[in-house]
PDB file of C-alpha atoms and ligand atoms in Angstrom:
ATOM      1  CA  MET A  26     -23.773 -10.656  19.653  1.00 47.00           C
ATOM      2  CA  SER A  27     -23.230  -9.980  23.294  1.00 50.00           C
ATOM      3  CA  GLU A  28     -21.802  -6.423  23.732  1.00 84.00           C
ATOM      4  CA  ARG A  29     -22.246  -3.553  21.244  1.00 95.00           C
ATOM      5  CA  LYS A  30     -20.091  -4.034  18.147  1.00 98.00           C
ATOM      6  CA  THR A  31     -18.544  -1.406  15.987  1.00 98.00           C
ATOM      7  CA  ALA A  32     -18.563  -1.770  12.173  1.00 98.00           C
ATOM      8  CA  ILE A  33     -16.798   0.148   9.420  1.00 99.00           C
ATOM      9  CA  ILE A  34     -18.790  -0.003   6.171  1.00 99.00           C
ATOM     10  CA  THR A  35     -17.009   1.549   3.199  1.00 98.00           C
ATOM     11  CA  GLY A  36     -19.176   3.124   0.486  1.00 98.00           C
ATOM     12  CA  SER A  37     -22.149   3.412   2.758  1.00 98.00           C
ATOM     13  CA  THR A  38     -23.464   6.759   1.634  1.00 97.00           C
ATOM     14  CA  SER A  39     -25.431   4.984  -1.131  1.00 95.00           C
ATOM     15  CA  GLY A  40     -26.946   1.681  -2.332  1.00 96.00           C
ATOM     16  CA  ILE A  41     -25.932  -1.599  -0.778  1.00 98.00           C
ATOM     17  CA  GLY A  42     -23.597  -0.057   1.800  1.00 98.00           C
ATOM     18  CA  LEU A  43     -26.297   2.168   3.034  1.00 98.00           C
ATOM     19  CA  GLY A  44     -28.708  -0.846   3.194  1.00 98.00           C
ATOM     20  CA  ILE A  45     -26.209  -2.719   5.314  1.00 98.00           C
ATOM     21  CA  ALA A  46     -25.775   0.413   7.509  1.00 98.00           C
ATOM     22  CA  GLU A  47     -29.511   0.557   8.062  1.00 98.00           C
ATOM     23  CA  ALA A  48     -29.670  -3.160   9.019  1.00 98.00           C
ATOM     24  CA  PHE A  49     -26.667  -2.826  11.359  1.00 98.00           C
ATOM     25  CA  ALA A  50     -28.060   0.252  13.036  1.00 98.00           C
ATOM     26  CA  ALA A  51     -31.401  -1.607  13.606  1.00 97.00           C
ATOM     27  CA  SER A  52     -29.424  -4.486  15.142  1.00 97.00           C
ATOM     28  CA  GLY A  53     -27.822  -2.026  17.646  1.00 97.00           C
ATOM     29  CA  MET A  54     -24.270  -1.682  16.274  1.00 98.00           C
ATOM     30  CA  ASN A  55     -22.101   1.484  16.255  1.00 98.00           C
ATOM     31  CA  ILE A  56     -21.394   2.333  12.669  1.00 98.00           C
ATOM     32  CA  MET A  57     -18.595   4.369  10.871  1.00 98.00           C
ATOM     33  CA  LEU A  58     -20.057   5.447   7.562  1.00 98.00           C
ATOM     34  CA  ASN A  59     -17.865   6.270   4.607  1.00 98.00           C
ATOM     35  CA  GLY A  60     -18.291   7.258   1.039  1.00 98.00           C
ATOM     36  CA  PHE A  61     -18.690  10.275  -1.240  1.00 98.00           C
ATOM     37  CA  GLY A  62     -21.634  12.742  -1.616  1.00 97.00           C
ATOM     38  CA  ASP A  63     -23.127  15.986  -0.618  1.00 98.00           C
ATOM     39  CA  ALA A  64     -22.134  16.893   2.955  1.00 98.00           C
ATOM     40  CA  ALA A  65     -25.728  17.913   4.085  1.00 98.00           C
ATOM     41  CA  GLU A  66     -27.137  14.703   2.578  1.00 98.00           C
ATOM     42  CA  ILE A  67     -24.525  12.590   4.332  1.00 98.00           C
ATOM     43  CA  GLU A  68     -25.204  14.294   7.707  1.00 98.00           C
ATOM     44  CA  ALA A  69     -28.972  13.662   7.191  1.00 98.00           C
ATOM     45  CA  ILE A  70     -28.193   9.942   6.597  1.00 98.00           C
ATOM     46  CA  ARG A  71     -25.881   9.820   9.622  1.00 98.00           C
ATOM     47  CA  ALA A  72     -28.444  11.497  11.991  1.00 98.00           C
ATOM     48  CA  GLY A  73     -31.312   9.277  10.596  1.00 98.00           C
ATOM     49  CA  LEU A  74     -29.310   6.094  11.254  1.00 98.00           C
ATOM     50  CA  ALA A  75     -28.297   7.248  14.745  1.00 97.00           C
ATOM     51  CA  GLU A  76     -32.027   7.888  15.468  1.00 97.00           C
ATOM     52  CA  SER A  77     -32.984   4.450  14.238  1.00 95.00           C
ATOM     53  CA  GLY A  78     -30.807   2.338  16.414  1.00 90.00           C
ATOM     54  CA  ASP A  79     -29.293   2.150  19.953  1.00 94.00           C
ATOM     55  CA  GLY A  80     -25.721   2.539  18.637  1.00 96.00           C
ATOM     56  CA  ASP A  81     -23.884   5.667  17.555  1.00 98.00           C
ATOM     57  CA  VAL A  82     -23.159   6.630  13.953  1.00 98.00           C
ATOM     58  CA  ALA A  83     -20.134   8.583  12.688  1.00 98.00           C
ATOM     59  CA  TYR A  84     -18.864   9.456   9.212  1.00 98.00           C
ATOM     60  CA  HIS A  85     -15.351   9.602   7.586  1.00 98.00           C
ATOM     61  CA  GLY A  86     -14.787  10.592   4.054  1.00 98.00           C
ATOM     62  CA  ALA A  87     -11.696   8.465   3.246  1.00 99.00           C
ATOM     63  CA  ASP A  88     -11.093   7.799  -0.465  1.00 99.00           C
ATOM     64  CA  MET A  89     -10.696   4.046  -0.782  1.00 98.00           C
ATOM     65  CA  SER A  90      -8.237   4.470  -3.573  1.00 98.00           C
ATOM     66  CA  LYS A  91      -5.741   6.103  -1.044  1.00 98.00           C
ATOM     67  CA  PRO A  92      -4.107   3.781   1.515  1.00 98.00           C
ATOM     68  CA  GLU A  93      -3.176   6.634   3.809  1.00 98.00           C
ATOM     69  CA  GLU A  94      -6.807   7.779   4.010  1.00 99.00           C
ATOM     70  CA  ILE A  95      -7.949   4.251   4.830  1.00 99.00           C
ATOM     71  CA  ALA A  96      -5.478   4.172   7.700  1.00 98.00           C
ATOM     72  CA  ASP A  97      -6.947   7.532   8.873  1.00 98.00           C
ATOM     73  CA  LEU A  98     -10.454   5.999   8.708  1.00 99.00           C
ATOM     74  CA  VAL A  99      -9.408   3.068  10.998  1.00 98.00           C
ATOM     75  CA  GLU A 100      -7.729   5.433  13.462  1.00 98.00           C
ATOM     76  CA  ALA A 101     -10.769   7.724  13.519  1.00 98.00           C
ATOM     77  CA  THR A 102     -13.028   4.727  14.130  1.00 98.00           C
ATOM     78  CA  ARG A 103     -10.779   3.637  17.157  1.00 98.00           C
ATOM     79  CA  ALA A 104     -10.712   7.215  18.493  1.00 98.00           C
ATOM     80  CA  THR A 105     -14.576   7.436  18.189  1.00 98.00           C
ATOM     81  CA  PHE A 106     -15.683   4.023  19.324  1.00 98.00           C
ATOM     82  CA  GLY A 107     -12.635   2.325  20.915  1.00 97.00           C
ATOM     83  CA  GLN A 108     -12.322  -0.664  18.686  1.00 97.00           C
ATOM     84  CA  VAL A 109     -13.303  -2.195  15.302  1.00 98.00           C
ATOM     85  CA  ASP A 110     -15.263  -5.476  15.398  1.00 98.00           C
ATOM     86  CA  VAL A 111     -16.703  -5.716  11.852  1.00 99.00           C
ATOM     87  CA  ILE A 112     -15.466  -4.379   8.517  1.00 99.00           C
ATOM     88  CA  VAL A 113     -17.520  -4.421   5.340  1.00 99.00           C
ATOM     89  CA  PRO A 114     -15.294  -3.494   2.392  1.00 98.00           C
ATOM     90  CA  ASN A 115     -18.133  -2.449   0.060  1.00 98.00           C
ATOM     91  CA  ALA A 116     -17.055   0.631  -1.791  1.00 98.00           C
ATOM     92  CA  GLY A 117     -16.949  -0.081  -5.492  1.00 97.00           C
ATOM     93  CA  ILE A 118     -17.050   1.396  -8.943  1.00 95.00           C
ATOM     94  CA  GLN A 119     -17.920  -0.143 -12.354  1.00 94.00           C
ATOM     95  CA  VAL A 120     -16.320   0.664 -15.745  1.00 95.00           C
ATOM     96  CA  VAL A 121     -17.888  -0.846 -18.841  1.00 92.00           C
ATOM     97  CA  SER A 122     -15.667  -1.069 -21.983  1.00 96.00           C
ATOM     98  CA  PRO A 123     -14.446  -3.557 -24.610  1.00 97.00           C
ATOM     99  CA  VAL A 124     -10.960  -4.598 -23.379  1.00 98.00           C
ATOM    100  CA  GLU A 125      -9.188  -3.075 -26.451  1.00 98.00           C
ATOM    101  CA  ASP A 126     -10.575   0.375 -25.492  1.00 98.00           C
ATOM    102  CA  PHE A 127     -10.284  -0.021 -21.712  1.00 98.00           C
ATOM    103  CA  PRO A 128      -8.525   3.092 -20.289  1.00 98.00           C
ATOM    104  CA  PRO A 129      -5.499   1.735 -18.263  1.00 98.00           C
ATOM    105  CA  GLU A 130      -5.956   4.430 -15.578  1.00 98.00           C
ATOM    106  CA  LYS A 131      -9.537   3.383 -14.994  1.00 98.00           C
ATOM    107  CA  TRP A 132      -8.470  -0.229 -14.707  1.00 98.00           C
ATOM    108  CA  ASP A 133      -5.978   0.752 -11.994  1.00 98.00           C
ATOM    109  CA  LEU A 134      -8.446   2.962 -10.174  1.00 98.00           C
ATOM    110  CA  LEU A 135     -11.079   0.167 -10.138  1.00 98.00           C
ATOM    111  CA  PHE A 136      -8.587  -2.287  -8.654  1.00 98.00           C
ATOM    112  CA  LYS A 137      -7.589   0.192  -5.966  1.00 98.00           C
ATOM    113  CA  ILE A 138     -11.137   0.905  -4.833  1.00 98.00           C
ATOM    114  CA  ASN A 139     -12.741  -2.546  -5.409  1.00 98.00           C
ATOM    115  CA  LEU A 140      -9.885  -4.832  -4.312  1.00 98.00           C
ATOM    116  CA  PHE A 141      -6.847  -3.181  -2.853  1.00 98.00           C
ATOM    117  CA  SER A 142      -8.908  -1.195  -0.271  1.00 98.00           C
ATOM    118  CA  ALA A 143     -10.168  -4.538   1.188  1.00 98.00           C
ATOM    119  CA  PHE A 144      -6.520  -5.533   1.710  1.00 98.00           C
ATOM    120  CA  HIS A 145      -5.707  -2.324   3.449  1.00 98.00           C
ATOM    121  CA  LEU A 146      -8.703  -2.229   5.733  1.00 98.00           C
ATOM    122  CA  THR A 147      -8.149  -5.935   6.671  1.00 99.00           C
ATOM    123  CA  ARG A 148      -4.421  -5.601   7.359  1.00 98.00           C
ATOM    124  CA  LEU A 149      -5.138  -2.673   9.596  1.00 98.00           C
ATOM    125  CA  VAL A 150      -7.776  -4.330  11.896  1.00 98.00           C
ATOM    126  CA  PHE A 151      -6.812  -8.037  11.707  1.00 98.00           C
ATOM    127  CA  ALA A 152      -4.345  -8.115  14.705  1.00 98.00           C
ATOM    128  CA  GLU A 153      -6.933  -6.356  16.845  1.00 98.00           C
ATOM    129  CA  MET A 154      -9.669  -8.841  15.867  1.00 98.00           C
ATOM    130  CA  LYS A 155      -7.429 -11.872  16.464  1.00 98.00           C
ATOM    131  CA  ALA A 156      -6.334 -10.566  19.862  1.00 98.00           C
ATOM    132  CA  ARG A 157      -9.973 -10.193  20.963  1.00 98.00           C
ATOM    133  CA  ARG A 158     -10.769 -13.585  19.346  1.00 98.00           C
ATOM    134  CA  TRP A 159     -13.836 -12.117  17.547  1.00 98.00           C
ATOM    135  CA  GLY A 160     -14.187 -10.417  14.222  1.00 98.00           C
ATOM    136  CA  ARG A 161     -16.260 -10.353  11.160  1.00 98.00           C
ATOM    137  CA  ILE A 162     -14.999  -9.412   7.652  1.00 99.00           C
ATOM    138  CA  ILE A 163     -17.795  -9.226   5.143  1.00 99.00           C
ATOM    139  CA  ASN A 164     -16.517  -8.536   1.533  1.00 99.00           C
ATOM    140  CA  LEU A 165     -19.159  -7.071  -0.785  1.00 98.00           C
ATOM    141  CA  VAL A 166     -18.253  -8.915  -4.010  1.00 98.00           C
ATOM    142  CA  SER A 167     -20.664  -9.855  -6.811  1.00 98.00           C
ATOM    143  CA  ALA A 168     -21.955 -12.703  -8.905  1.00 98.00           C
ATOM    144  CA  HIS A 169     -19.053 -11.300 -11.083  1.00 98.00           C
ATOM    145  CA  GLY A 170     -16.756 -12.808  -8.424  1.00 98.00           C
ATOM    146  CA  LEU A 171     -17.920 -16.176  -9.629  1.00 98.00           C
ATOM    147  CA  VAL A 172     -18.768 -15.799 -13.316  1.00 98.00           C
ATOM    148  CA  ALA A 173     -17.955 -13.211 -16.084  1.00 97.00           C
ATOM    149  CA  SER A 174     -19.779 -10.888 -18.441  1.00 93.00           C
ATOM    150  CA  PRO A 175     -18.331  -9.198 -21.460  1.00 95.00           C
ATOM    151  CA  PHE A 176     -16.959  -5.591 -21.344  1.00 95.00           C
ATOM    152  CA  LYS A 177     -16.415  -5.728 -17.511  1.00 96.00           C
ATOM    153  CA  SER A 178     -12.847  -7.119 -17.478  1.00 98.00           C
ATOM    154  CA  ALA A 179     -11.502  -5.056 -14.650  1.00 98.00           C
ATOM    155  CA  TYR A 180     -14.572  -5.472 -12.482  1.00 98.00           C
ATOM    156  CA  VAL A 181     -14.656  -9.286 -12.998  1.00 98.00           C
ATOM    157  CA  ALA A 182     -11.038  -9.680 -12.402  1.00 98.00           C
ATOM    158  CA  ALA A 183     -11.117  -7.501  -9.217  1.00 99.00           C
ATOM    159  CA  LYS A 184     -14.179  -9.358  -7.893  1.00 98.00           C
ATOM    160  CA  HIS A 185     -12.661 -12.787  -8.609  1.00 98.00           C
ATOM    161  CA  GLY A 186      -9.614 -11.529  -6.757  1.00 98.00           C
ATOM    162  CA  GLN A 187     -11.685 -10.516  -3.762  1.00 98.00           C
ATOM    163  CA  VAL A 188     -13.064 -14.082  -3.589  1.00 98.00           C
ATOM    164  CA  GLY A 189      -9.510 -15.412  -3.346  1.00 98.00           C
ATOM    165  CA  PHE A 190      -8.638 -12.826  -0.756  1.00 99.00           C
ATOM    166  CA  THR A 191     -11.744 -13.759   1.254  1.00 99.00           C
ATOM    167  CA  LYS A 192     -10.729 -17.468   1.364  1.00 99.00           C
ATOM    168  CA  THR A 193      -7.174 -16.655   2.422  1.00 99.00           C
ATOM    169  CA  ILE A 194      -8.206 -14.404   5.283  1.00 99.00           C
ATOM    170  CA  ALA A 195     -10.780 -16.945   6.420  1.00 99.00           C
ATOM    171  CA  LEU A 196      -7.938 -19.441   6.849  1.00 99.00           C
ATOM    172  CA  GLU A 197      -5.697 -16.894   8.586  1.00 99.00           C
ATOM    173  CA  GLY A 198      -8.534 -15.980  11.039  1.00 98.00           C
ATOM    174  CA  ALA A 199     -10.024 -19.466  11.478  1.00 98.00           C
ATOM    175  CA  GLU A 200      -8.538 -20.280  14.863  1.00 98.00           C
ATOM    176  CA  PHE A 201      -9.006 -16.743  16.246  1.00 98.00           C
ATOM    177  CA  GLY A 202     -12.801 -16.458  15.987  1.00 98.00           C
ATOM    178  CA  VAL A 203     -12.434 -14.080  12.983  1.00 98.00           C
ATOM    179  CA  THR A 204     -14.691 -15.044   9.990  1.00 99.00           C
ATOM    180  CA  CYS A 205     -14.272 -13.694   6.460  1.00 99.00           C
ATOM    181  CA  ASN A 206     -16.966 -14.122   3.894  1.00 99.00           C
ATOM    182  CA  ALA A 207     -17.974 -12.736   0.526  1.00 99.00           C
ATOM    183  CA  ILE A 208     -21.517 -11.710  -0.341  1.00 99.00           C
ATOM    184  CA  CYS A 209     -22.048 -12.123  -4.119  1.00 98.00           C
ATOM    185  CA  PRO A 210     -25.180 -10.311  -5.183  1.00 98.00           C
ATOM    186  CA  GLY A 211     -26.711 -10.434  -8.558  1.00 96.00           C
ATOM    187  CA  TYR A 212     -28.233  -7.239  -9.848  1.00 93.00           C
ATOM    188  CA  VAL A 213     -29.377  -4.731  -7.254  1.00 95.00           C
ATOM    189  CA  LEU A 214     -30.905  -1.565  -8.640  1.00 85.00           C
ATOM    190  CA  THR A 215     -28.576   1.023  -7.006  1.00 91.00           C
ATOM    191  CA  PRO A 216     -26.943   4.056  -8.483  1.00 86.00           C
ATOM    192  CA  LEU A 217     -24.005   1.801  -9.521  1.00 78.00           C
ATOM    193  CA  VAL A 218     -26.218  -0.271 -11.784  1.00 85.00           C
ATOM    194  CA  GLU A 219     -28.367   2.675 -13.056  1.00 88.00           C
ATOM    195  CA  LYS A 220     -25.180   4.492 -14.130  1.00 86.00           C
ATOM    196  CA  GLN A 221     -23.854   1.591 -16.265  1.00 82.00           C
ATOM    197  CA  ILE A 222     -27.089   1.128 -18.231  1.00 91.00           C
ATOM    198  CA  PRO A 223     -26.316   3.916 -20.822  1.00 93.00           C
ATOM    199  CA  ASP A 224     -22.725   2.582 -21.363  1.00 90.00           C
ATOM    200  CA  THR A 225     -23.897  -1.017 -21.758  1.00 89.00           C
ATOM    201  CA  ALA A 226     -26.580   0.136 -24.186  1.00 93.00           C
ATOM    202  CA  GLN A 227     -23.890   1.959 -26.239  1.00 93.00           C
ATOM    203  CA  ALA A 228     -21.401  -0.955 -26.020  1.00 91.00           C
ATOM    204  CA  ARG A 229     -24.013  -3.463 -27.257  1.00 93.00           C
ATOM    205  CA  GLY A 230     -25.884  -1.046 -29.578  1.00 95.00           C
ATOM    206  CA  ILE A 231     -29.334  -1.640 -27.873  1.00 96.00           C
ATOM    207  CA  THR A 232     -31.801   0.545 -25.939  1.00 95.00           C
ATOM    208  CA  GLU A 233     -31.610   1.120 -22.155  1.00 91.00           C
ATOM    209  CA  GLU A 234     -34.879  -0.887 -21.629  1.00 87.00           C
ATOM    210  CA  GLN A 235     -33.315  -3.779 -23.518  1.00 90.00           C
ATOM    211  CA  VAL A 236     -30.323  -3.622 -21.250  1.00 90.00           C
ATOM    212  CA  LYS A 237     -32.501  -3.967 -18.187  1.00 86.00           C
ATOM    213  CA  ARG A 238     -34.631  -6.796 -19.545  1.00 83.00           C
ATOM    214  CA  ASP A 239     -32.353  -8.698 -21.891  1.00 90.00           C
ATOM    215  CA  VAL A 240     -28.932  -8.029 -20.234  1.00 87.00           C
ATOM    216  CA  LEU A 241     -29.227  -7.428 -16.560  1.00 87.00           C
ATOM    217  CA  LEU A 242     -32.256  -9.596 -15.588  1.00 92.00           C
ATOM    218  CA  ALA A 243     -31.623 -12.039 -18.426  1.00 90.00           C
ATOM    219  CA  ALA A 244     -28.908 -13.433 -16.131  1.00 84.00           C
ATOM    220  CA  GLN A 245     -31.280 -13.625 -13.144  1.00 93.00           C
ATOM    221  CA  PRO A 246     -33.721 -16.557 -13.452  1.00 93.00           C
ATOM    222  CA  THR A 247     -36.135 -15.000 -10.834  1.00 92.00           C
ATOM    223  CA  LYS A 248     -36.403 -11.954 -13.141  1.00 89.00           C
ATOM    224  CA  ASN A 249     -36.322  -9.696 -10.083  1.00 89.00           C
ATOM    225  CA  PHE A 250     -33.659  -7.253  -8.809  1.00 91.00           C
ATOM    226  CA  VAL A 251     -32.070  -8.190  -5.492  1.00 96.00           C
ATOM    227  CA  THR A 252     -32.918  -5.619  -2.705  1.00 95.00           C
ATOM    228  CA  VAL A 253     -30.525  -3.856  -0.356  1.00 97.00           C
ATOM    229  CA  GLU A 254     -32.665  -5.010   2.559  1.00 97.00           C
ATOM    230  CA  GLN A 255     -31.939  -8.687   1.491  1.00 98.00           C
ATOM    231  CA  ILE A 256     -28.248  -7.974   1.464  1.00 98.00           C
ATOM    232  CA  GLY A 257     -28.455  -6.102   4.808  1.00 98.00           C
ATOM    233  CA  ALA A 258     -30.196  -9.077   6.527  1.00 98.00           C
ATOM    234  CA  LEU A 259     -27.557 -11.484   5.304  1.00 98.00           C
ATOM    235  CA  ALA A 260     -24.763  -9.194   6.637  1.00 99.00           C
ATOM    236  CA  VAL A 261     -26.482  -8.997  10.037  1.00 98.00           C
ATOM    237  CA  PHE A 262     -26.778 -12.844  10.118  1.00 98.00           C
ATOM    238  CA  LEU A 263     -23.003 -13.192   9.266  1.00 98.00           C
ATOM    239  CA  CYS A 264     -22.273 -11.114  12.307  1.00 98.00           C
ATOM    240  CA  SER A 265     -24.380 -13.389  14.595  1.00 97.00           C
ATOM    241  CA  ASP A 266     -23.003 -16.243  16.680  1.00 97.00           C
ATOM    242  CA  ALA A 267     -25.155 -18.564  14.603  1.00 98.00           C
ATOM    243  CA  ALA A 268     -22.836 -17.754  11.648  1.00 98.00           C
ATOM    244  CA  ALA A 269     -19.599 -18.499  13.586  1.00 98.00           C
ATOM    245  CA  GLN A 270     -18.791 -21.598  11.451  1.00 98.00           C
ATOM    246  CA  ILE A 271     -19.433 -19.843   8.142  1.00 98.00           C
ATOM    247  CA  THR A 272     -16.128 -18.659   6.877  1.00 99.00           C
ATOM    248  CA  GLY A 273     -14.310 -18.509   3.520  1.00 99.00           C
ATOM    249  CA  ALA A 274     -17.691 -18.773   1.756  1.00 99.00           C
ATOM    250  CA  ALA A 275     -18.680 -16.827  -1.406  1.00 98.00           C
ATOM    251  CA  LEU A 276     -22.499 -16.606  -0.808  1.00 98.00           C
ATOM    252  CA  PRO A 277     -24.555 -15.908  -3.908  1.00 98.00           C
ATOM    253  CA  VAL A 278     -27.668 -13.745  -3.523  1.00 98.00           C
ATOM    254  CA  ASP A 279     -28.426 -13.666  -7.148  1.00 98.00           C
ATOM    255  CA  GLY A 280     -31.860 -15.058  -7.969  1.00 97.00           C
ATOM    256  CA  GLY A 281     -30.275 -18.217  -9.277  1.00 97.00           C
ATOM    257  CA  TRP A 282     -27.819 -16.583 -11.778  1.00 97.00           C
ATOM    258  CA  THR A 283     -24.734 -18.651 -10.793  1.00 97.00           C
ATOM    259  CA  ALA A 284     -26.795 -21.863 -10.607  1.00 97.00           C
ATOM    260  CA  GLN A 285     -27.001 -21.901 -14.391  1.00 94.00           C
TER     261      GLN A 285
HETATM  262  P1  NAD B  21     -23.280   2.693  -5.357  1.00 52.53           P
HETATM  263  O1  NAD B  21     -22.689   3.387  -6.561  1.00 52.53           O
HETATM  264  O2  NAD B  21     -24.743   2.863  -4.991  1.00 52.53           O
HETATM  265  O3  NAD B  21     -22.482   2.981  -4.036  1.00 52.53           O
HETATM  266  C1  NAD B  21     -21.109   2.925  -4.029  1.00 52.53           C
HETATM  267  C2  NAD B  21     -20.546   3.567  -2.797  1.00 52.53           C
HETATM  268  O4  NAD B  21     -19.190   3.536  -2.827  1.00 52.53           O
HETATM  269  C3  NAD B  21     -21.037   5.034  -2.647  1.00 52.53           C
HETATM  270  O5  NAD B  21     -21.295   5.281  -1.227  1.00 52.53           O
HETATM  271  C4  NAD B  21     -19.825   5.779  -3.137  1.00 52.53           C
HETATM  272  O6  NAD B  21     -19.721   7.125  -2.527  1.00 52.53           O
HETATM  273  C5  NAD B  21     -18.692   4.905  -2.687  1.00 52.53           C
HETATM  274  N1  NAD B  21     -17.395   5.112  -3.271  1.00 52.53           N
HETATM  275  C6  NAD B  21     -17.206   5.075  -4.628  1.00 52.53           C
HETATM  276  N2  NAD B  21     -15.857   5.302  -4.813  1.00 52.53           N
HETATM  277  C7  NAD B  21     -15.314   5.527  -3.522  1.00 52.53           C
HETATM  278  C8  NAD B  21     -14.049   5.795  -3.093  1.00 52.53           C
HETATM  279  N3  NAD B  21     -13.043   5.929  -3.941  1.00 52.53           N
HETATM  280  N4  NAD B  21     -13.817   5.841  -1.704  1.00 52.53           N
HETATM  281  C9  NAD B  21     -14.896   5.768  -0.914  1.00 52.53           C
HETATM  282  N5  NAD B  21     -16.109   5.446  -1.257  1.00 52.53           N
HETATM  283  C10 NAD B  21     -16.319   5.273  -2.585  1.00 52.53           C
HETATM  284  O7  NAD B  21     -22.960   1.108  -5.588  1.00 52.53           O
HETATM  285  P2  NAD B  21     -23.689  -0.214  -5.078  1.00 52.53           P
HETATM  286  O8  NAD B  21     -24.426  -0.841  -6.163  1.00 52.53           O
HETATM  287  O9  NAD B  21     -24.270   0.012  -3.724  1.00 52.53           O
HETATM  288  O10 NAD B  21     -22.371  -1.176  -4.822  1.00 52.53           O
HETATM  289  C11 NAD B  21     -21.715  -1.425  -3.602  1.00 52.53           C
HETATM  290  C12 NAD B  21     -20.905  -2.698  -3.792  1.00 52.53           C
HETATM  291  O11 NAD B  21     -21.652  -3.803  -4.187  1.00 52.53           O
HETATM  292  C13 NAD B  21     -19.793  -2.504  -4.805  1.00 52.53           C
HETATM  293  O12 NAD B  21     -18.594  -3.173  -4.428  1.00 52.53           O
HETATM  294  C14 NAD B  21     -20.391  -3.327  -6.004  1.00 52.53           C
HETATM  295  O13 NAD B  21     -19.402  -3.800  -6.833  1.00 52.53           O
HETATM  296  C15 NAD B  21     -21.142  -4.380  -5.302  1.00 52.53           C
HETATM  297  N6  NAD B  21     -22.212  -4.996  -6.081  1.00 52.53           N
HETATM  298  C16 NAD B  21     -23.250  -4.245  -6.571  1.00 52.53           C
HETATM  299  C17 NAD B  21     -24.272  -4.841  -7.353  1.00 52.53           C
HETATM  300  C18 NAD B  21     -25.380  -4.128  -7.863  1.00 52.53           C
HETATM  301  O14 NAD B  21     -26.176  -4.692  -8.632  1.00 52.53           O
HETATM  302  N7  NAD B  21     -25.711  -2.877  -7.499  1.00 52.53           N
HETATM  303  C19 NAD B  21     -24.224  -6.226  -7.583  1.00 52.53           C
HETATM  304  C20 NAD B  21     -23.094  -6.946  -7.098  1.00 52.53           C
HETATM  305  C21 NAD B  21     -22.200  -6.328  -6.336  1.00 52.53           C
END
């Protein structure tokens, strides 16, 4: 990357998004953080990131289920940094339930946050990226964008949808220097995963330890959780000139899960 780039990372107050923010800050980018949480804790994260890199770091609390707030996030980023070069639609929630009991309002909310927000963010920055003939769109998807697990119908459907969206945007950006890829992690031990352990235990009638060993890592042949640092390093690489010909890819980082 030649000049300083500016990235919006949604859901970057925690977990994978925060890991990507740390990696982007270390690589010298400006960052617009987003996500929920305690205001003082978020300010401590923002200040720590600004300290750690050469770029500036700002925060916007847009709710990814609300298109008008996503538009406000993009406008605030332009007002603060001048332009948007990289977007990482990463914010996501999980809902674990047998399909017959799946609350319809939770299905709708999951789609808004996990899939529709990626569309809104992309549509709002795409013309700008094409005009400058450089852009990077990195959708945080999941191994569940490639394969399924029971009791996660909304999540698996939304993540498969995000892979299709990634391929389409890759084709629309291909001649304009704008790449679009999907990172598909296996299990990363973040708050999102920790929160679903009790529900999975209940849905399957097993203990929480059994969920970790026999359900989560059972799918991952390496028997290790993926780390947020590993995802952050891949995201930085996808922003580099070396990755200019990688587009429309769904890249598994899953310890061999989807090789099976
Ligand atoms: P996390 O719960 O640690 O973090 C989620 C982030 O999204 C938080 O910052 C939260 O505040 C934010 N968020 C939630 N709802 C939001 C909303 N409506 N508007 C704005 N921000 C919102 O989760 P994570 O594990 O870091 O997951 C991040 C992404 O990675 C998700 O898309 C998830 O599906 C995906 N993923 C996670 C794993 C894993 O094992 N943890 C594996 C594959 C994919």
